[in-house]
Amino acid sequence: MDKHDERFKVANREALIGVGLALINFLWWFGFAYGLGSKPPEEYSYIFGLPAWFFMSCVGGFILMSVLVIFVVNVYFTDVPLEAKDEDIE
Amino acid sequence: MNWAVIIPLLLFIILIFIIGFWANRSIRLSKKDFMQEYFLGGRELGGFILAMTMMATYGSASSFIGGPGVAYTEGLAWVLLAMTQVVTGYFVLTVLGKKFAIKAREYKAVTLTDYLRTRYQSHVVALLAAVSIIIFLFSAMAAQWVGGARLIETVTGIPYTSALFIFAASVLIYVIIGGFRAVALTDAVQGSVMFVGTLILLIATVIAGGGVEEIMQGLTRENPNLITPFGADLTLTPAYVSSFWILVGVAVVGLPQVTLRAMSYKSSKAMHRAIIIGTVVVGFVMLNMHLIGVFARPILPGIEVGDKVMPLIALEVLPGWIAGLVLAAPMAAIMSTVDSLLLLVSSAFVKDIYVTYLKPDASERQVKRMSFGVTAVLGIFVFLMALQPPDLLIWLNLFAFGGLEATFIWPVVLGLYWQKGNKYGAISSMLTGILSYVIVDQFFNQPLGVHSVVLPVLFSFIVYVLVSAGTTQNYTTPVTNPTR
């Protein structure tokens, strides 16, 4: 059953990693957007022509997540067979 | 009529047909079970195709035509909102993950309904699932067809009815003959067209606007709110924008068209690649496409109908034939959503109702004939509906997305990871999700300043946990599905 299958341990860990990534993504996105974007527009600073809040939150956040996802998948994700193993079939 | 635009669109449609015929060949040659082949592509999707079909199925007309239109009106705040979708690129496949793929294989599930029926060993759960898929996705699909036909009408000048006919005929042919494999492969082509198309258009728009700085200054001159995260009238609150993390972000895990894809991949390697490609592609396309809408504003001020922003800016900043190629992108977005929904609704009829309940001993030939037939009849039915969409359909479409999320998210996710979750929890959670969504949406517009989907998702979670914890279900021996 579930508990004895090593593959599900791997799957559970990876699901938690997914939730963790989403949390980081949200905090970064929210923090920069409303942290830097809440002042009046005259006081905005700009990065590559875009308001800093937008650049950091949307462009920077996207780049950060891409890098994180590539890293996490390559380092922490494990290959497992998906087909049922013979001894598992009841 | 604008031939420079029509010819690239035609070439695009022809390419899609070739893929459909090729997929049909591989269905006929395959030795595997017909339903697995037709409705799930034989569980053989590789990483690239998986990522693309997820992105394309999900990036529908609403986000592709409507999105840039709203971004045009609201400014950078709407791009911020759209970027909540980056999470879907990795979240769905990591959270449903390998466990879902393994379980689906073990259960021999071909549809989400199959999975739920076997997991909960309950026909009530299965029927609730099949019926909500049929009702909501049918309405969603019809609304998308209207969008597709309108787009052809705007871009080429062909009248609405003929445009609808062209659109319907092209989609129907490749879906009917090619099944899921054709849908996934064409999605990959369509996704690539979206990727390249938005990139070309963004670059051309920036050049036409005299550079990003110039465009930002133009926006600030017109209305400084356009470059804030609060929208043109400062009406987009952080709570409201953040609640899109649920609607178009994490709760997408519950959408049947998305979960289906999470059981269709070949190997864990394919899944790993799809997570990476998916994240990059979703983020890239969403960012570019919505930025185009914002950047279009100083170049073409005063566009009244948001849906026309994308076609008009393409025709403005690009030479005709490239505009045709780029405008194949929104067309691709609509087609790739519609084709998946069509096949999904068809599988709900054929697999979840006909084979499971009406005729379990149907022969392979009968199932084949049913599958082609039901898909065709559904297509024709949607076509007729889209000619003059009835009010009920428009009303149902409003609930399709959030309604399906609130219905399916917990029975799927908790069913996967929480052993104690049972059929009583699932049934009450599904009913709570859908009913509370309709009620909240109709009577309390944006309760607590968040999108209507948030509370129902919360309610259905509480109900699932409480009811499952309070009841015990006695499972008989594991039931396997009738296979052939």
Coordinates of C-alpha atoms in Angstrom, one line a residue:
Chain A
M1 CA 0.0 0.0 0.0
D2 CA 0.8 3.7 0.0
K3 CA 3.1 3.8 3.0
H4 CA 5.5 1.1 1.7
D5 CA 5.9 2.5 -1.7
E6 CA 9.2 4.5 -1.9
R7 CA 7.9 6.3 -5.0
F8 CA 5.2 8.1 -2.9
K9 CA 7.9 9.4 -0.5
V10 CA 9.5 11.0 -3.4
A11 CA 6.2 12.3 -4.7
N12 CA 5.2 13.8 -1.3
R13 CA 8.5 15.6 -1.0
E14 CA 8.3 17.0 -4.4
A15 CA 4.7 18.2 -3.8
L16 CA 5.9 20.1 -0.7
I17 CA 8.7 21.6 -2.8
G18 CA 6.1 22.8 -5.2
V19 CA 4.1 24.5 -2.4
G20 CA 7.3 26.1 -1.1
L21 CA 8.2 27.5 -4.5
A22 CA 4.7 29.0 -4.7
L23 CA 5.1 30.7 -1.3
I24 CA 8.5 32.2 -2.3
N25 CA 6.9 33.3 -5.6
F26 CA 4.0 35.0 -3.9
L27 CA 6.1 36.8 -1.3
W28 CA 8.5 38.1 -3.9
W29 CA 5.7 39.2 -6.2
F30 CA 3.6 40.8 -3.4
G31 CA 6.6 42.4 -1.6
F32 CA 8.1 44.2 -4.5
A33 CA 4.8 45.2 -6.2
Y34 CA 3.3 46.8 -3.1
G35 CA 6.5 47.6 -1.2
L36 CA 8.0 49.7 -4.0
G37 CA 4.8 50.6 -5.9
S38 CA 2.8 52.2 -3.1
K39 CA 4.5 55.6 -3.2
P40 CA 3.2 58.3 -5.6
P41 CA 4.3 57.7 -9.2
E42 CA 6.5 60.8 -9.3
E43 CA 8.8 59.2 -6.8
Y44 CA 9.3 55.9 -8.7
S45 CA 12.7 54.9 -9.8
Y46 CA 13.1 53.0 -13.1
I47 CA 15.0 49.9 -14.2
F48 CA 15.4 49.5 -18.0
G49 CA 12.7 52.0 -18.5
L50 CA 10.1 50.2 -16.4
P51 CA 9.0 51.3 -12.9
A52 CA 11.2 49.5 -10.3
W53 CA 8.3 47.8 -8.6
F54 CA 7.1 46.3 -11.9
F55 CA 10.5 45.3 -13.0
M56 CA 11.4 43.6 -9.7
S57 CA 8.0 42.0 -9.1
C58 CA 7.1 40.8 -12.6
V59 CA 10.3 40.6 -14.7
G60 CA 12.6 39.9 -11.8
G61 CA 10.1 37.5 -10.1
F62 CA 9.7 35.6 -13.4
I63 CA 13.5 35.3 -13.8
L64 CA 14.0 34.2 -10.2
M65 CA 11.3 31.6 -10.4
S66 CA 12.7 30.2 -13.7
V67 CA 16.1 29.9 -12.2
L68 CA 14.8 28.4 -8.9
V69 CA 12.6 25.9 -10.8
I70 CA 15.5 24.7 -13.0
F71 CA 17.7 24.4 -10.0
V72 CA 15.2 22.5 -7.8
V73 CA 14.1 20.1 -10.6
N74 CA 17.7 19.2 -11.5
V75 CA 18.9 18.8 -8.0
Y76 CA 16.0 17.5 -5.9
F77 CA 13.6 15.8 -8.3
T78 CA 14.1 12.0 -8.6
D79 CA 13.3 9.7 -11.5
V80 CA 10.8 7.0 -10.6
P81 CA 9.0 4.4 -12.8
L82 CA 5.3 5.3 -13.2
E83 CA 4.0 1.9 -14.2
A84 CA 2.7 -0.3 -11.4
K85 CA 5.4 -2.7 -10.1
D86 CA 4.4 -6.4 -10.3
E87 CA 4.5 -6.9 -6.5
D88 CA 2.2 -3.9 -6.0
I89 CA -0.7 -5.3 -8.0
E90 CA -3.2 -6.7 -5.7
Chain B
M1 CA -10.7 41.4 -47.3
N2 CA -7.1 41.5 -46.1
W3 CA -5.3 38.7 -48.0
A4 CA -1.9 39.4 -46.5
V5 CA -3.4 38.4 -43.2
I6 CA -5.6 35.6 -44.4
I7 CA -2.9 33.6 -46.2
P8 CA -0.7 33.0 -43.1
L9 CA -3.8 32.1 -41.1
L10 CA -4.8 29.6 -43.8
L11 CA -1.3 28.1 -43.8
F12 CA -1.5 27.7 -40.1
I13 CA -4.9 25.9 -40.3
I14 CA -3.5 23.5 -43.0
L15 CA -0.5 22.7 -40.8
I16 CA -2.9 21.8 -38.0
F17 CA -4.8 19.5 -40.3
I18 CA -1.7 17.7 -41.3
I19 CA -1.0 17.0 -37.7
G20 CA -4.6 15.7 -37.2
F21 CA -4.2 13.2 -40.0
W22 CA -0.8 12.1 -38.8
A23 CA -2.3 11.5 -35.3
N24 CA -5.1 9.6 -36.7
R25 CA -2.7 7.2 -38.4
S26 CA -0.9 6.5 -35.1
I27 CA -4.2 5.8 -33.4
R28 CA -5.1 3.3 -36.1
L29 CA -1.7 1.6 -36.0
S30 CA -1.5 1.5 -32.2
K31 CA -1.9 -1.9 -30.5
K32 CA -3.0 -0.2 -27.3
D33 CA -6.5 0.1 -25.9
F34 CA -8.5 2.5 -28.1
M35 CA -9.9 4.7 -25.3
Q36 CA -6.4 5.2 -23.8
E37 CA -5.2 6.2 -27.2
Y38 CA -8.0 8.5 -28.2
F39 CA -8.7 10.2 -24.9
L40 CA -5.2 10.2 -23.4
G41 CA -2.8 9.8 -26.3
G42 CA -1.6 6.4 -24.9
R43 CA 0.0 8.2 -21.9
E44 CA 3.0 9.0 -24.1
L45 CA 3.4 12.7 -23.9
G46 CA 7.0 14.0 -23.7
G47 CA 8.2 17.0 -21.7
F48 CA 7.9 19.7 -24.4
I49 CA 4.5 18.6 -25.6
L50 CA 3.2 18.3 -22.1
A51 CA 4.3 21.8 -21.1
M52 CA 2.9 23.3 -24.3
T53 CA -0.4 21.6 -24.1
M54 CA -0.8 22.6 -20.4
M55 CA 0.0 26.2 -21.2
A56 CA -2.1 26.4 -24.4
T57 CA -5.1 24.7 -22.9
Y58 CA -5.1 27.0 -20.1
G59 CA -4.2 30.2 -21.9
S60 CA -7.6 30.7 -23.4
A61 CA -9.3 33.4 -25.4
S62 CA -10.1 35.2 -22.2
S63 CA -6.5 35.6 -21.3
F64 CA -5.2 36.0 -24.8
I65 CA -7.7 38.5 -26.3
G66 CA -9.4 39.9 -23.2
G67 CA -6.1 40.1 -21.2
P68 CA -4.2 42.6 -23.4
G69 CA -7.5 44.5 -23.7
V70 CA -7.8 45.0 -20.0
A71 CA -4.1 45.7 -19.6
Y72 CA -4.7 48.5 -22.2
T73 CA -7.3 50.0 -19.9
E74 CA -5.8 49.4 -16.5
G75 CA -2.1 49.7 -17.2
L76 CA 0.8 47.8 -15.5
A77 CA -1.5 46.7 -12.6
W78 CA -3.1 44.2 -15.0
V79 CA 0.2 42.8 -16.0
L80 CA 1.0 42.3 -12.3
L81 CA -2.3 40.4 -12.0
A82 CA -1.6 38.3 -15.1
M83 CA 1.8 37.3 -13.6
T84 CA 0.0 35.3 -10.9
Q85 CA -0.2 32.6 -13.6
V86 CA 3.5 31.9 -13.6
V87 CA 2.8 29.6 -10.6
T88 CA 0.7 27.2 -12.8
G89 CA 3.9 26.4 -14.8
Y90 CA 5.3 24.4 -11.9
F91 CA 2.6 24.1 -9.3
V92 CA 0.2 21.7 -11.1
L93 CA 2.8 19.2 -12.0
T94 CA 4.7 19.3 -8.7
V95 CA 1.6 19.1 -6.5
L96 CA -0.4 16.4 -8.4
G97 CA 3.0 15.1 -9.4
K98 CA 4.2 11.6 -9.7
K99 CA 1.7 10.3 -7.2
F100 CA -1.2 11.3 -9.4
A101 CA 0.4 9.8 -12.5
I102 CA 1.2 6.6 -10.7
K103 CA -2.3 6.3 -9.2
A104 CA -4.0 7.1 -12.5
R105 CA -2.1 4.2 -14.1
E106 CA -2.8 1.9 -11.3
Y107 CA -6.6 2.7 -11.5
K108 CA -6.4 2.6 -15.3
A109 CA -8.1 6.0 -15.3
V110 CA -8.7 7.6 -18.7
T111 CA -10.6 10.6 -17.3
L112 CA -10.6 12.6 -14.1
T113 CA -14.0 11.0 -13.4
D114 CA -12.4 7.5 -13.6
Y115 CA -9.8 8.5 -11.1
L116 CA -12.4 9.9 -8.6
R117 CA -14.7 6.9 -9.0
T118 CA -11.9 4.5 -8.2
R119 CA -10.4 6.5 -5.5
Y120 CA -13.7 7.0 -3.6
Q121 CA -15.4 3.9 -4.9
S122 CA -18.5 5.9 -5.3
H123 CA -20.9 6.3 -8.2
V124 CA -22.3 9.4 -6.8
V125 CA -18.9 11.1 -6.9
A126 CA -18.4 9.9 -10.4
L127 CA -21.8 11.1 -11.7
L128 CA -21.4 14.5 -10.0
A129 CA -18.0 14.9 -11.6
A130 CA -19.2 13.8 -15.1
V131 CA -22.3 16.1 -15.0
S132 CA -20.4 19.1 -13.8
I133 CA -17.7 18.6 -16.5
I134 CA -20.4 18.3 -19.2
I135 CA -22.4 21.3 -18.1
F136 CA -19.6 23.8 -17.3
L137 CA -17.0 22.8 -19.9
F138 CA -19.7 22.7 -22.6
S139 CA -20.6 26.3 -21.8
A140 CA -17.0 27.4 -21.6
M141 CA -16.3 25.8 -24.9
A142 CA -19.2 27.5 -26.6
A143 CA -18.1 30.9 -25.3
Q144 CA -14.6 30.3 -26.7
W145 CA -16.1 29.5 -30.1
V146 CA -17.8 32.8 -30.1
G147 CA -14.4 34.4 -29.3
G148 CA -12.7 32.5 -32.1
A149 CA -15.3 33.5 -34.7
R150 CA -15.2 37.2 -33.6
L151 CA -11.5 37.2 -34.0
I152 CA -11.7 35.9 -37.5
E153 CA -14.4 38.4 -38.2
T154 CA -12.3 41.3 -36.9
V155 CA -9.1 40.4 -38.6
T156 CA -10.3 39.3 -42.0
G157 CA -13.6 41.0 -42.5
I158 CA -15.4 37.7 -43.1
P159 CA -19.0 37.8 -41.7
Y160 CA -19.6 36.2 -38.2
T161 CA -21.5 33.2 -39.4
S162 CA -19.0 32.2 -42.0
A163 CA -16.1 32.9 -39.6
L164 CA -17.8 30.6 -37.1
F165 CA -18.2 27.9 -39.7
I166 CA -14.5 28.1 -40.7
F167 CA -13.4 28.0 -37.1
A168 CA -15.8 25.1 -36.2
A169 CA -14.9 23.0 -39.2
S170 CA -11.1 23.3 -38.7
V171 CA -11.3 22.4 -35.0
L172 CA -13.8 19.6 -35.4
I173 CA -11.9 17.8 -38.1
Y174 CA -8.6 17.4 -36.3
V175 CA -10.2 16.7 -33.0
I176 CA -12.5 14.0 -34.3
I177 CA -10.0 12.1 -36.4
G178 CA -6.9 12.6 -34.1
G179 CA -8.2 12.5 -30.6
F180 CA -6.0 13.6 -27.7
R181 CA -2.7 13.0 -29.5
A182 CA -3.8 15.5 -32.2
V183 CA -5.0 17.9 -29.5
A184 CA -1.7 17.8 -27.7
L185 CA 0.5 18.0 -30.8
T186 CA -1.5 20.9 -32.3
D187 CA -1.3 22.5 -28.8
A188 CA 2.5 22.3 -29.0
V189 CA 2.4 24.0 -32.4
Q190 CA -0.1 26.6 -31.2
G191 CA 1.9 27.2 -28.0
S192 CA 5.0 27.8 -30.1
V193 CA 3.1 30.2 -32.3
M194 CA 1.9 32.1 -29.2
F195 CA 5.5 32.2 -27.9
V196 CA 7.0 33.6 -31.1
G197 CA 4.0 35.7 -32.0
T198 CA 3.9 37.6 -28.7
L199 CA 7.7 38.1 -28.8
I200 CA 7.7 39.6 -32.3
L201 CA 4.7 41.8 -31.5
L202 CA 6.2 43.1 -28.3
I203 CA 9.5 44.0 -29.9
A204 CA 7.6 45.8 -32.8
T205 CA 5.4 47.6 -30.3
V206 CA 8.4 48.9 -28.3
I207 CA 10.1 50.1 -31.5
A208 CA 6.9 51.8 -32.7
G209 CA 6.5 53.4 -29.4
G210 CA 10.0 54.8 -29.4
G211 CA 11.4 52.7 -26.6
V212 CA 10.2 51.6 -23.2
E213 CA 11.1 54.9 -21.5
E214 CA 9.2 56.9 -24.1
I215 CA 6.2 54.7 -23.7
M216 CA 6.2 55.0 -19.9
Q217 CA 6.4 58.8 -20.2
G218 CA 3.5 58.7 -22.6
L219 CA 1.5 56.7 -20.1
T220 CA 2.4 59.0 -17.2
R221 CA 1.4 62.1 -19.2
E222 CA -2.0 60.6 -19.9
N223 CA -2.7 59.1 -16.4
P224 CA 0.1 58.4 -13.8
N225 CA -2.1 55.7 -12.3
L226 CA -1.4 53.5 -15.4
I227 CA 2.1 52.8 -14.1
T228 CA 1.0 52.0 -10.5
P229 CA 0.0 48.6 -9.2
F230 CA -3.5 49.9 -8.5
G231 CA -5.0 50.3 -11.9
A232 CA -6.2 53.3 -13.9
D233 CA -8.8 54.4 -11.3
L234 CA -6.9 53.0 -8.3
T235 CA -9.6 50.4 -7.9
L236 CA -7.4 47.3 -8.0
T237 CA -6.7 46.6 -4.3
P238 CA -3.9 44.3 -3.2
A239 CA -6.4 41.9 -1.8
Y240 CA -8.3 41.6 -5.0
V241 CA -5.2 41.3 -7.2
S242 CA -3.7 38.7 -4.8
S243 CA -6.9 36.6 -4.9
F244 CA -6.1 35.8 -8.5
W245 CA -3.3 33.7 -7.1
I246 CA -6.2 31.3 -6.3
L247 CA -8.4 31.8 -9.4
V248 CA -5.7 31.6 -12.1
G249 CA -2.9 30.3 -10.0
V250 CA -2.9 27.5 -7.5
A251 CA -6.5 26.4 -7.8
V252 CA -6.0 25.6 -11.4
V253 CA -4.9 22.2 -10.0
G254 CA -8.6 21.4 -9.8
L255 CA -9.5 22.0 -13.4
P256 CA -10.3 18.8 -15.2
Q257 CA -8.6 19.8 -18.5
V258 CA -5.4 20.4 -16.5
T259 CA -5.6 17.3 -14.3
L260 CA -6.2 15.2 -17.3
R261 CA -2.8 16.3 -18.7
A262 CA -1.2 15.4 -15.4
M263 CA -2.0 11.7 -16.1
S264 CA -0.9 11.7 -19.7
Y265 CA 2.9 12.0 -19.6
K266 CA 5.3 9.2 -20.5
S267 CA 7.8 9.2 -17.7
S268 CA 9.1 11.2 -14.7
K269 CA 11.8 12.6 -17.0
A270 CA 9.1 14.1 -19.3
M271 CA 7.4 15.6 -16.2
H272 CA 10.7 17.2 -15.0
R273 CA 11.3 18.8 -18.4
A274 CA 7.7 19.9 -18.6
I275 CA 7.9 21.7 -15.2
I276 CA 10.9 23.7 -16.5
I277 CA 9.6 24.5 -19.9
G278 CA 6.2 25.2 -18.6
T279 CA 7.3 27.8 -16.1
V280 CA 9.5 29.6 -18.6
V281 CA 6.9 29.5 -21.4
V282 CA 3.9 30.5 -19.3
G283 CA 5.8 33.4 -17.6
F284 CA 7.2 34.6 -20.9
V285 CA 3.9 34.5 -22.8
M286 CA 1.9 36.1 -20.1
L287 CA 4.4 38.9 -19.5
N288 CA 4.8 39.7 -23.2
M289 CA 1.2 39.5 -24.2
H290 CA -0.1 41.8 -21.4
L291 CA 2.8 44.2 -21.8
I292 CA 1.8 44.5 -25.4
G293 CA -1.6 45.7 -24.3
V294 CA -0.1 48.4 -22.0
F295 CA 2.5 49.5 -24.5
A296 CA -0.2 49.8 -27.2
R297 CA -1.9 52.6 -25.4
P298 CA 0.4 55.6 -26.2
I299 CA 0.7 54.3 -29.8
L300 CA -3.0 53.8 -30.5
P301 CA -5.0 55.8 -28.0
G302 CA -8.7 55.7 -27.7
I303 CA -9.6 52.1 -28.6
E304 CA -13.0 51.5 -27.1
V305 CA -13.4 47.7 -27.4
G306 CA -10.7 45.9 -25.4
D307 CA -10.9 42.8 -27.6
K308 CA -9.7 44.7 -30.6
V309 CA -6.5 46.0 -29.0
M310 CA -4.4 42.9 -30.0
P311 CA -5.5 42.7 -33.7
L312 CA -5.4 46.5 -34.2
I313 CA -1.9 46.9 -32.7
A314 CA -0.6 44.0 -34.8
L315 CA -1.9 45.5 -38.0
E316 CA -0.5 48.9 -36.9
V317 CA 3.1 48.0 -36.1
L318 CA 3.8 45.1 -38.3
P319 CA 3.8 44.5 -42.1
G320 CA 0.7 42.7 -43.2
W321 CA 2.0 39.2 -43.7
I322 CA 3.9 39.2 -40.3
A323 CA 0.7 40.5 -38.7
G324 CA -1.1 37.5 -40.1
L325 CA 1.5 35.2 -38.5
V326 CA 1.3 37.0 -35.2
L327 CA -2.5 37.0 -35.3
A328 CA -2.4 33.3 -35.7
A329 CA -1.3 33.4 -32.0
P330 CA -4.6 34.4 -30.4
M331 CA -6.3 32.1 -32.9
A332 CA -4.0 29.3 -31.7
A333 CA -4.8 30.1 -28.1
I334 CA -8.5 29.8 -28.7
M335 CA -8.2 26.6 -30.8
S336 CA -6.0 24.9 -28.4
T337 CA -8.4 25.6 -25.5
V338 CA -11.5 24.6 -27.5
D339 CA -10.0 21.3 -28.8
S340 CA -9.1 20.1 -25.3
L341 CA -12.6 21.0 -23.9
L342 CA -14.3 19.3 -26.8
L343 CA -12.4 16.1 -26.3
L344 CA -12.9 16.2 -22.5
V345 CA -16.7 16.7 -22.8
S346 CA -16.8 13.9 -25.3
S347 CA -14.9 11.6 -23.0
A348 CA -17.3 12.4 -20.2
F349 CA -20.1 11.1 -22.4
V350 CA -18.4 8.2 -23.9
K351 CA -16.2 6.9 -21.1
D352 CA -17.9 8.1 -17.9
I353 CA -21.5 7.5 -18.9
Y354 CA -21.8 5.3 -21.9
V355 CA -19.1 2.7 -21.3
T356 CA -19.2 2.8 -17.5
Y357 CA -23.0 2.7 -17.0
L358 CA -24.9 2.1 -20.1
K359 CA -23.0 -0.5 -22.0
P360 CA -20.0 -2.0 -20.1
D361 CA -19.7 -4.8 -22.6
A362 CA -19.4 -2.5 -25.6
S363 CA -17.0 -3.8 -28.3
E364 CA -14.0 -1.8 -29.4
R365 CA -15.8 -1.0 -32.7
Q366 CA -18.8 0.3 -30.8
V367 CA -16.7 2.5 -28.6
K368 CA -14.8 3.8 -31.6
R369 CA -18.0 4.7 -33.4
M370 CA -19.4 6.3 -30.2
S371 CA -16.3 8.4 -29.7
F372 CA -16.1 9.8 -33.2
G373 CA -19.9 10.2 -33.3
V374 CA -20.3 11.9 -29.9
T375 CA -17.4 14.3 -30.6
A376 CA -18.9 15.2 -34.0
V377 CA -22.4 15.7 -32.6
L378 CA -21.1 17.8 -29.7
G379 CA -19.2 20.0 -32.1
I380 CA -22.2 20.6 -34.3
F381 CA -24.3 21.3 -31.2
V382 CA -21.8 23.9 -30.0
F383 CA -21.7 25.4 -33.4
L384 CA -25.5 25.9 -33.3
M385 CA -25.3 27.3 -29.8
A386 CA -22.6 29.8 -30.8
L387 CA -24.7 31.1 -33.7
Q388 CA -26.9 32.7 -31.2
P389 CA -25.7 32.1 -27.7
P390 CA -28.6 31.6 -25.2
D391 CA -28.4 33.6 -22.0
L392 CA -28.2 30.4 -19.9
L393 CA -25.0 29.5 -21.6
I394 CA -23.4 32.8 -21.0
W395 CA -24.4 32.6 -17.4
L396 CA -23.0 29.1 -17.0
N397 CA -19.8 30.2 -18.7
L398 CA -19.2 32.8 -16.0
F399 CA -19.1 30.0 -13.4
A400 CA -17.2 27.5 -15.5
F401 CA -13.7 28.3 -14.4
G402 CA -14.1 29.1 -10.7
G403 CA -17.0 26.6 -10.4
L404 CA -14.9 23.6 -11.6
E405 CA -12.0 24.7 -9.3
A406 CA -14.2 24.9 -6.2
T407 CA -15.8 21.5 -7.2
F408 CA -12.7 19.4 -7.9
I409 CA -9.7 20.9 -6.1
W410 CA -10.1 19.1 -2.7
P411 CA -11.5 15.8 -3.9
V412 CA -8.5 15.5 -6.2
V413 CA -5.7 16.9 -4.0
L414 CA -6.8 15.7 -0.6
G415 CA -7.9 12.4 -2.1
L416 CA -4.4 12.0 -3.3
Y417 CA -2.5 12.9 -0.1
W418 CA -5.0 12.2 2.7
Q419 CA -5.8 8.6 3.3
K420 CA -8.8 9.4 5.5
G421 CA -10.6 11.5 2.9
N422 CA -13.7 9.6 1.8
K423 CA -16.7 9.7 -0.5
Y424 CA -18.9 11.5 2.0
G425 CA -16.3 14.2 2.3
A426 CA -15.9 14.4 -1.5
I427 CA -19.6 14.5 -2.2
S428 CA -20.3 17.3 0.3
S429 CA -17.2 19.2 -0.7
M430 CA -18.2 19.1 -4.4
L431 CA -21.7 20.3 -3.6
T432 CA -20.5 23.0 -1.2
G433 CA -17.9 24.2 -3.7
I434 CA -20.3 24.6 -6.6
L435 CA -23.4 25.9 -4.7
S436 CA -21.5 28.4 -2.6
Y437 CA -19.7 29.7 -5.6
V438 CA -22.9 30.4 -7.4
I439 CA -24.4 32.0 -4.3
V440 CA -21.3 34.1 -3.5
D441 CA -21.0 35.3 -7.0
Q442 CA -24.6 36.2 -7.4
F443 CA -25.3 37.8 -4.1
F444 CA -22.1 39.0 -2.6
N445 CA -19.9 40.6 -5.2
Q446 CA -16.3 40.3 -4.1
P447 CA -16.8 39.5 -0.4
L448 CA -14.0 40.9 1.8
G449 CA -12.6 42.5 -1.3
V450 CA -11.4 39.3 -2.9
H451 CA -12.5 37.4 -6.0
S452 CA -15.7 35.3 -5.5
V453 CA -13.8 32.1 -6.0
V454 CA -11.7 32.4 -2.8
L455 CA -14.4 31.7 -0.1
P456 CA -16.0 28.7 -1.9
V457 CA -12.5 27.1 -2.2
L458 CA -12.1 27.7 1.5
F459 CA -15.6 26.4 2.3
S460 CA -15.2 23.2 0.3
F461 CA -11.9 22.6 2.1
I462 CA -13.4 22.9 5.5
V463 CA -16.4 20.7 4.5
Y464 CA -14.1 18.0 3.0
V465 CA -12.0 17.8 6.1
L466 CA -14.8 17.9 8.7
V467 CA -17.1 15.4 6.9
S468 CA -14.2 13.0 6.1
A469 CA -12.9 13.1 9.7
G470 CA -16.4 12.6 11.0
T471 CA -17.4 9.6 8.9
T472 CA -15.9 6.2 8.0
Q473 CA -16.2 4.6 4.7
N474 CA -15.8 0.8 4.4
Y475 CA -13.9 0.1 1.3
T476 CA -14.7 -3.2 -0.4
T477 CA -11.9 -4.8 -2.5
P478 CA -10.4 -2.3 -4.9
V479 CA -12.5 -2.0 -8.0
T480 CA -10.7 -1.8 -11.2
N481 CA -12.2 -0.2 -14.3
P482 CA -13.5 -2.2 -17.2
T483 CA -10.7 -2.2 -19.6
R484 CA -10.4 -3.1 -23.2

